[in-house]
Short mmCIF file of C-alpha atoms and ligand atoms in Angstrom, two decimals:
data_model
loop_
_atom_site.label_atom_id
_atom_site.label_comp_id
_atom_site.label_asym_id
_atom_site.label_seq_id
_atom_site.Cartn_x
_atom_site.Cartn_y
_atom_site.Cartn_z
CA MET B 1 55.49 101.92 131.59
CA ARG B 2 56.93 98.95 129.39
CA CYS B 3 60.53 98.43 129.68
CA TRP B 4 61.80 96.94 126.25
CA ASN B 5 65.12 95.54 128.01
CA SER B 6 63.29 93.75 130.22
CA PRO B 7 64.03 90.04 131.03
CA ARG B 8 60.25 88.87 129.97
CA ASP B 9 61.25 90.88 126.23
CA ARG B 10 64.74 88.93 126.21
CA THR B 11 63.14 85.74 126.78
CA HIS B 12 60.40 86.14 124.01
CA ILE B 13 63.26 86.58 121.80
CA GLU B 14 65.60 83.77 123.06
CA LEU B 15 62.46 81.43 122.71
CA SER B 16 61.94 82.49 118.91
CA PHE B 17 65.01 80.48 118.42
CA ARG B 18 65.25 76.83 117.97
CA PRO B 19 68.75 75.08 119.61
CA GLY B 20 70.97 75.63 116.61
CA GLY B 21 70.23 79.29 116.23
CA ILE B 22 67.52 78.40 113.55
CA MET B 23 64.68 81.37 113.54
CA THR B 24 61.27 80.16 114.05
CA ASP B 25 59.22 83.28 113.56
CA ALA B 26 59.40 87.21 112.45
CA ILE B 27 57.95 89.99 114.03
CA GLN B 28 56.62 93.45 113.22
CA LEU B 29 57.36 96.66 114.38
CA THR B 30 56.99 100.38 113.16
CA ILE B 31 59.94 102.71 112.46
CA ASP B 32 59.60 106.31 111.36
CA GLY B 33 55.76 105.45 110.54
CA GLN B 34 56.96 102.41 108.39
CA GLU B 35 55.90 98.72 109.17
CA VAL B 36 58.83 96.41 109.06
CA ARG B 37 59.45 92.74 109.46
CA VAL B 38 62.40 91.09 110.47
CA ALA B 39 63.35 88.27 112.44
CA ALA B 40 62.93 87.33 115.85
CA GLY B 41 66.38 88.07 117.79
CA THR B 42 67.33 91.23 115.61
CA THR B 43 68.56 94.42 117.09
CA LEU B 44 66.88 97.37 116.62
CA LEU B 45 69.76 98.83 114.85
CA SER B 46 69.90 96.18 112.42
CA ALA B 47 65.74 96.56 111.84
CA ILE B 48 66.31 100.29 111.16
CA ARG B 49 69.00 99.63 108.73
CA GLN B 50 66.46 96.76 107.01
CA ALA B 51 63.75 99.54 106.60
CA GLY B 52 66.23 101.45 104.89
CA THR B 53 66.90 104.10 107.66
CA SER B 54 70.66 105.44 108.16
CA ILE B 55 71.35 106.04 111.68
CA PRO B 56 74.55 107.35 113.09
CA THR B 57 76.70 104.56 115.11
CA LEU B 58 80.44 104.70 116.20
CA CYS B 59 81.26 101.97 118.50
CA ASN B 60 79.62 99.55 116.57
CA HIS B 61 80.97 97.29 114.23
CA PRO B 62 80.04 94.10 112.51
CA TYR B 63 82.95 92.13 113.50
CA LEU B 64 82.31 93.05 117.14
CA LYS B 65 79.56 92.26 119.88
CA PRO B 66 77.49 95.73 120.71
CA VAL B 67 78.41 97.48 123.64
CA GLY B 68 76.07 100.85 123.25
CA SER B 69 79.04 102.93 124.53
CA CYS B 70 78.96 106.06 122.14
CA ARG B 71 75.08 106.65 122.63
CA LEU B 72 74.79 108.02 119.00
CA CYS B 73 72.61 105.43 117.81
CA VAL B 74 69.90 106.34 120.52
CA VAL B 75 66.36 106.16 119.34
CA ASP B 76 63.24 107.28 120.63
CA ILE B 77 60.59 104.29 121.73
CA GLU B 78 56.92 104.98 122.28
CA GLY B 79 56.35 104.17 125.85
CA ASP B 80 59.76 104.36 126.77
CA ARG B 81 61.05 107.50 128.52
CA GLY B 82 65.01 106.85 128.01
CA LEU B 83 66.67 107.16 125.04
CA PRO B 84 68.09 103.49 124.29
CA ALA B 85 70.86 102.59 122.59
CA SER B 86 69.35 100.95 119.04
CA CYS B 87 72.65 98.64 118.78
CA THR B 88 71.99 96.71 122.05
CA THR B 89 68.32 96.96 122.33
CA PRO B 90 66.57 93.95 120.79
CA ALA B 91 63.69 94.73 118.22
CA VAL B 92 60.40 93.72 119.59
CA ALA B 93 57.00 93.00 118.27
CA GLY B 94 54.64 96.03 118.11
CA MET B 95 57.88 98.37 118.85
CA VAL B 96 56.99 102.03 117.49
CA VAL B 97 60.47 103.55 116.88
CA ARG B 98 61.49 107.35 115.87
CA THR B 99 64.96 107.85 114.77
CA GLN B 100 64.97 111.43 114.19
CA THR B 101 62.97 113.43 116.77
CA PRO B 102 64.03 116.56 117.90
CA ARG B 103 65.49 115.11 121.49
CA VAL B 104 67.39 112.21 119.94
CA GLN B 105 68.84 114.74 117.77
CA GLU B 106 69.87 117.24 120.21
CA TYR B 107 71.15 114.08 122.55
CA ARG B 108 73.26 112.74 119.58
CA GLN B 109 75.10 116.15 118.94
CA GLN B 110 75.51 116.40 122.53
CA MET B 111 77.40 112.78 122.43
CA LEU B 112 79.34 113.65 119.47
CA ARG B 113 80.62 116.92 120.92
CA LEU B 114 81.65 115.52 123.94
CA ILE B 115 83.54 112.73 121.86
CA LEU B 116 85.12 115.11 119.63
CA LYS B 117 85.98 117.51 122.36
CA ASP B 118 89.14 119.21 121.37
CA TYR B 119 89.77 116.71 118.48
CA PRO B 120 92.13 118.20 116.14
CA GLY B 121 90.75 119.52 113.14
CA ASP B 122 93.48 118.46 110.87
CA ALA B 123 93.05 114.97 110.24
CA ILE B 124 89.34 114.12 109.93
CA SER B 125 89.06 110.56 108.74
CA ALA B 126 85.96 110.01 105.88
CA GLU B 127 84.12 107.83 108.63
CA LEU B 128 84.43 110.90 111.40
CA ARG B 129 83.31 113.39 108.41
CA ASP B 130 80.21 111.18 107.54
CA LEU B 131 79.52 110.90 111.29
CA ILE B 132 79.77 114.55 111.76
CA ARG B 133 77.36 115.28 108.80
CA GLN B 134 74.93 112.66 109.90
CA VAL B 135 74.53 114.08 113.28
CA GLY B 136 74.75 117.62 112.44
CA ILE B 137 77.38 119.43 114.19
CA ASP B 138 80.62 121.74 113.13
CA SER B 139 83.79 120.14 112.10
CA PRO B 140 85.97 120.03 115.06
CA THR B 141 88.57 122.70 114.97
CA GLY B 142 90.51 121.78 118.02
CA GLU B 143 94.17 122.05 118.49
CA GLY B 144 94.11 118.48 120.72
CA LYS B 145 96.10 120.36 123.64
CA GLU B 146 94.11 118.16 126.25
CA ARG B 147 95.01 115.04 124.27
CA VAL B 148 97.83 112.48 124.06
CA LYS B 149 100.61 114.47 122.97
CA GLU B 150 103.27 111.64 122.37
CA LYS B 151 103.14 109.03 119.33
CA LEU B 152 103.52 105.74 120.92
CA PRO B 153 105.78 102.98 119.15
CA GLY B 154 103.63 100.76 116.95
CA GLY B 155 106.41 98.11 116.13
CA PRO B 156 107.48 97.55 112.60
CA PHE B 157 104.20 97.73 110.47
CA PHE B 158 101.85 100.33 111.84
CA GLU B 159 101.87 103.69 113.64
CA ARG B 160 99.72 104.43 116.86
CA ASP B 161 99.09 108.25 117.18
CA TYR B 162 96.39 108.45 119.92
CA HIS B 163 96.34 112.06 119.68
CA TYR B 164 93.69 111.48 117.27
CA CYS B 165 91.70 108.52 119.37
CA VAL B 166 88.29 109.26 120.04
CA ARG B 167 87.82 106.13 122.37
CA CYS B 168 85.53 104.22 120.68
CA GLY B 169 87.17 100.86 122.41
CA ARG B 170 86.69 99.05 118.76
CA CYS B 171 90.79 98.26 118.60
CA VAL B 172 90.66 96.85 122.13
CA ARG B 173 87.55 94.82 121.59
CA VAL B 174 88.51 93.31 118.19
CA CYS B 175 92.00 92.59 119.78
CA HIS B 176 90.29 90.78 122.67
CA GLU B 177 87.03 89.30 120.85
CA VAL B 178 88.31 88.46 117.63
CA ARG B 179 91.91 87.88 117.66
CA GLY B 180 91.71 86.61 121.28
CA ALA B 181 95.29 88.54 122.05
CA GLN B 182 94.48 90.87 124.56
CA ALA B 183 97.99 93.31 123.68
CA ILE B 184 95.83 96.70 124.16
CA SER B 185 93.32 97.81 126.62
CA PHE B 186 91.87 100.91 128.15
CA ARG B 187 93.72 102.54 131.08
CA GLU B 188 93.83 105.60 132.98
CA GLY B 189 95.99 108.18 131.69
CA SER B 190 96.73 111.75 132.18
CA GLY B 191 94.26 113.00 129.86
CA GLY B 192 91.55 110.32 131.10
CA MET B 193 90.87 107.11 129.71
CA GLU B 194 93.81 105.73 126.90
CA ILE B 195 94.14 102.88 125.17
CA GLY B 196 97.57 101.24 125.42
CA THR B 197 99.67 98.35 126.70
CA ALA B 198 100.28 97.01 130.15
CA PHE B 199 102.80 98.91 132.02
CA ASN B 200 103.01 100.85 128.90
CA ARG B 201 105.11 98.12 127.35
CA PRO B 202 105.98 97.78 123.62
CA LEU B 203 103.39 95.64 121.49
CA GLU B 204 106.59 93.21 121.05
CA GLU B 205 106.17 92.33 124.52
CA VAL B 206 102.65 91.97 124.95
CA ASN B 207 101.48 89.00 122.87
CA CYS B 208 100.51 91.16 119.91
CA GLN B 209 100.52 89.55 116.40
CA PHE B 210 100.85 92.46 114.30
CA CYS B 211 97.76 91.67 112.72
CA ALA B 212 96.45 94.80 112.18
CA ALA B 213 92.99 94.13 112.87
CA CYS B 214 93.04 97.16 115.53
CA VAL B 215 93.97 99.47 112.39
CA ASP B 216 91.57 97.88 110.37
CA VAL B 217 88.62 99.16 112.30
CA CYS B 218 89.66 102.12 113.57
CA PRO B 219 87.54 104.89 112.50
CA THR B 220 90.06 107.87 112.87
CA PRO B 221 93.87 108.56 111.95
CA ALA B 222 95.14 106.99 115.15
CA LEU B 223 96.12 103.93 114.18
CA TYR B 224 97.62 103.65 110.41
CA ASP B 225 99.93 101.42 108.32
CA ARG B 226 103.44 102.46 108.38
CA VAL B 227 104.49 103.68 104.91
CA ASP B 228 106.75 101.36 102.97
CA PRO B 229 109.69 103.16 101.26
CA ALA B 230 109.55 100.59 98.53
CA ASN B 231 106.24 102.22 97.68
CA ALA B 232 107.27 105.66 97.39
CA LYS B 233 107.23 105.73 93.66
CA TYR B 234 103.77 104.26 93.38
CA GLN B 235 101.93 107.35 94.56
CA GLY B 236 98.24 107.90 93.52
CA PRO B 237 95.14 105.72 92.60
CA THR B 238 95.34 102.28 92.82
CA THR B 239 92.92 99.16 91.26
CA GLN B 240 91.60 96.65 93.31
CA THR B 241 92.27 92.96 92.88
CA SER B 242 90.99 90.44 94.96
CA SER B 243 93.05 87.19 95.52
CA ILE B 244 93.92 84.21 97.79
CA CYS B 245 96.72 84.63 100.21
CA PRO B 246 99.19 82.23 98.91
CA TYR B 247 101.03 81.82 102.47
CA CYS B 248 99.51 78.75 104.11
CA GLY B 249 96.64 76.33 103.46
CA VAL B 250 93.65 78.86 105.26
CA GLY B 251 93.05 80.34 102.06
CA CYS B 252 92.53 83.97 103.42
CA ARG B 253 90.92 86.08 100.72
CA LEU B 254 92.87 89.64 100.36
CA THR B 255 92.20 92.80 98.36
CA PHE B 256 95.50 93.75 96.73
CA SER B 257 95.76 97.64 95.89
CA VAL B 258 97.95 97.94 92.72
CA ARG B 259 99.99 100.61 90.95
CA ASP B 260 101.96 100.30 87.95
CA ASN B 261 101.80 96.38 88.24
CA HIS B 262 103.20 97.06 92.09
CA ILE B 263 101.35 95.84 95.31
CA VAL B 264 101.31 98.63 97.22
CA ARG B 265 99.14 97.31 100.33
CA GLN B 266 96.95 94.29 101.08
CA GLU B 267 94.58 93.99 103.20
CA ALA B 268 91.71 91.34 104.62
CA ASP B 269 88.46 90.74 102.48
CA PRO B 270 85.49 90.99 104.89
CA THR B 271 83.66 88.78 102.30
CA GLY B 272 86.40 85.69 102.51
CA PRO B 273 84.52 82.85 103.72
CA ALA B 274 87.75 81.72 105.59
CA ASN B 275 89.02 84.65 107.05
CA GLN B 276 85.86 87.20 107.52
CA GLY B 277 88.08 90.53 107.33
CA GLN B 278 90.97 89.09 109.10
CA ALA B 279 94.43 87.78 108.34
CA CYS B 280 97.70 87.31 110.10
CA VAL B 281 101.00 89.53 109.95
CA LYS B 282 102.16 87.77 106.53
CA GLY B 283 99.14 88.03 104.58
CA ARG B 284 98.61 91.59 105.86
CA PHE B 285 102.15 92.75 105.47
CA GLY B 286 104.30 90.15 103.90
CA ILE B 287 103.43 89.92 100.25
CA ALA B 288 104.46 92.59 98.45
CA GLY B 289 107.76 92.43 100.00
CA PHE B 290 108.70 88.93 98.50
CA VAL B 291 106.74 89.32 95.25
CA HIS B 292 108.53 92.12 94.35
CA HIS B 293 112.03 91.36 95.98
CA PRO B 294 115.07 91.05 93.42
CA ASP B 295 116.08 87.99 94.71
CA ARG B 296 112.76 85.83 94.11
CA LEU B 297 112.65 82.87 92.22
CA ASN B 298 110.74 83.25 88.89
CA GLN B 299 112.51 80.86 86.82
CA PRO B 300 114.24 77.62 87.25
CA LEU B 301 118.37 77.54 88.00
CA ILE B 302 120.37 74.55 87.87
CA ARG B 303 123.81 74.66 89.23
CA LYS B 304 126.66 73.97 86.92
CA GLY B 305 129.65 74.09 88.93
CA GLN B 306 129.49 76.59 91.55
CA GLU B 307 127.52 79.11 89.51
CA TRP B 308 123.49 78.76 89.17
CA SER B 309 122.31 79.33 85.42
CA ALA B 310 118.75 80.48 84.23
CA VAL B 311 117.34 77.56 82.27
CA SER B 312 114.42 76.31 80.10
CA TRP B 313 111.26 74.50 82.31
CA SER B 314 112.11 71.51 79.67
CA GLU B 315 115.66 71.15 80.62
CA ALA B 316 115.15 71.59 84.20
CA ILE B 317 112.39 69.06 83.90
CA ASP B 318 114.84 66.82 82.10
CA THR B 319 117.82 67.29 84.62
CA VAL B 320 115.42 66.26 87.35
CA ALA B 321 114.22 63.37 85.50
CA THR B 322 117.41 62.08 84.77
CA ALA B 323 118.70 62.56 88.01
CA PHE B 324 115.62 60.73 89.83
CA ARG B 325 116.86 57.52 87.80
CA LYS B 326 119.78 56.99 90.08
CA TYR B 327 117.72 56.04 93.05
CA GLN B 328 115.42 53.45 94.53
CA PRO B 329 111.76 54.77 95.28
CA ASN B 330 112.46 54.24 99.12
CA GLU B 331 115.10 56.74 98.65
CA ILE B 332 112.64 59.34 97.23
CA ALA B 333 110.54 61.97 99.41
CA VAL B 334 108.47 64.30 98.06
CA ILE B 335 107.73 68.00 99.77
CA ALA B 336 104.74 69.65 98.73
CA SER B 337 104.16 73.59 99.01
CA ALA B 338 101.39 75.22 100.64
CA LYS B 339 101.71 77.96 98.16
CA CYS B 340 100.81 75.77 95.39
CA THR B 341 96.70 74.78 94.65
CA ASN B 342 95.27 71.88 96.29
CA GLU B 343 94.99 70.64 92.98
CA ASP B 344 98.82 71.15 92.28
CA ASN B 345 99.64 69.37 95.60
CA TYR B 346 97.03 66.51 94.97
CA VAL B 347 98.75 65.85 91.63
CA LEU B 348 102.21 66.04 93.32
CA GLN B 349 101.06 63.23 96.01
CA LYS B 350 99.65 61.16 92.79
CA PHE B 351 103.27 61.59 91.01
CA ALA B 352 104.83 60.77 94.18
CA ARG B 353 102.95 57.44 94.61
CA ALA B 354 102.14 56.31 91.40
CA VAL B 355 105.37 57.13 89.06
CA LEU B 356 108.17 57.25 91.79
CA GLY B 357 106.82 54.63 93.65
CA THR B 358 107.21 56.17 97.05
CA ASN B 359 104.79 57.03 100.11
CA SER B 360 107.06 59.52 101.76
CA VAL B 361 105.04 62.63 100.73
CA ASP B 362 105.09 65.70 103.44
CA HIS B 363 103.58 69.36 103.01
CA CYS B 364 104.69 72.73 104.62
CA ALA B 365 100.98 73.66 105.47
CA ARG B 366 102.52 74.37 108.96
CA LEU B 367 104.34 77.69 107.23
S1 SF4 P 1 97.75 94.31 115.83
FE1 SF4 P 1 96.33 92.59 116.27
S2 SF4 P 1 97.34 91.69 118.49
FE2 SF4 P 1 98.10 93.36 117.81
S3 SF4 P 1 97.33 95.10 119.06
FE3 SF4 P 1 96.39 95.44 117.17
S4 SF4 P 1 94.55 93.75 117.25
FE4 SF4 P 1 95.79 93.04 119.07
S1 SF4 P 2 92.58 103.70 118.49
FE1 SF4 P 2 90.78 103.91 117.15
S2 SF4 P 2 89.68 102.37 117.36
FE2 SF4 P 2 90.77 102.38 119.10
S3 SF4 P 2 89.68 103.30 120.47
FE3 SF4 P 2 91.03 104.96 119.72
S4 SF4 P 2 89.33 105.78 117.91
FE4 SF4 P 2 88.80 103.79 118.47
S1 FES P 3 76.74 102.76 118.06
FE1 FES P 3 75.27 102.02 119.33
S2 FES P 3 75.89 102.96 121.34
FE2 FES P 3 77.62 103.27 119.67
#
């Protein structure tokens, strides 16, 4: 009997990569009777998806290394008595794989029933509903009596209600693997394994960055953004707008949900080249607050006596230009803003050197 996870097969896959990760060959295997060619080194799960076949997954997530813990993506491989998890099994040339045999379906149903044991029927996310449909079991109708009862403090930006946790571990893994924060982990609780912090300390005391990466990968209502009271009157459908976070020079791409010209929520865009689905706390939670703040400056002000007066841009520029004439170049310094575009900042430093005659130019990219 051949073991597809054997070191020999892994060696074959590793040898198919040149240093630097460039693929040198492709392999062919059979998935549900269809011949499929994939790059060597592909996981079976990825090969199955490339073949256009959908397969249930829970612990797997594109941001994370596969761990094979939920066992929902198991498949039948000819010549293999077990049911390996496709997310952690490499695709190997010549494999004959079946994704929907009766024993695979029965096994997945058993696993999902275990995962959803006593899951409360009052809050089933779209992802869970889709999983239940794919695996083919009844929706859970539990009351959650055997589950974590208390909501834990989530800090200022999100809520933690592990009553709805299915222990997929995505939140812990994103916190460790992607954010490097290690703020949360699995721990032994009264109801078995639970997610939490060391010694149950508040997130503020355990290096949490409040990036909400854990919220974004959670497939259930266990983790969710706190509702901002400022958004209470902006209920209903929103339009989505993609833009770049204005806070610093990294250039994270965010998706803004907007209703009635008001930003209701923003989240990191998985397709953003600079951030790949991640954001810091300022980008994730801090933009709508200043965009809509009543004190936000959105026109020039000039102090006249003790009062600030709103003026036109031409009056403001004339005032500044007149004031500059009182100073020598070595008395002037220019501070550029990280909220401007690269092009704006380039022009500003050019203006400082060529027009004002000063090389004292700095930038607040360390915002
Ligand atoms: S908000 Fe970020 S740092 Fe805090 S627990 Fe979640 S993933 Fe970890
Ligand atoms: S809190 Fe969410 S992401 Fe974390 S283990 Fe529970 S269900 Fe999974
Ligand atoms: S998705 Fe493969 S084991 Fe969970």
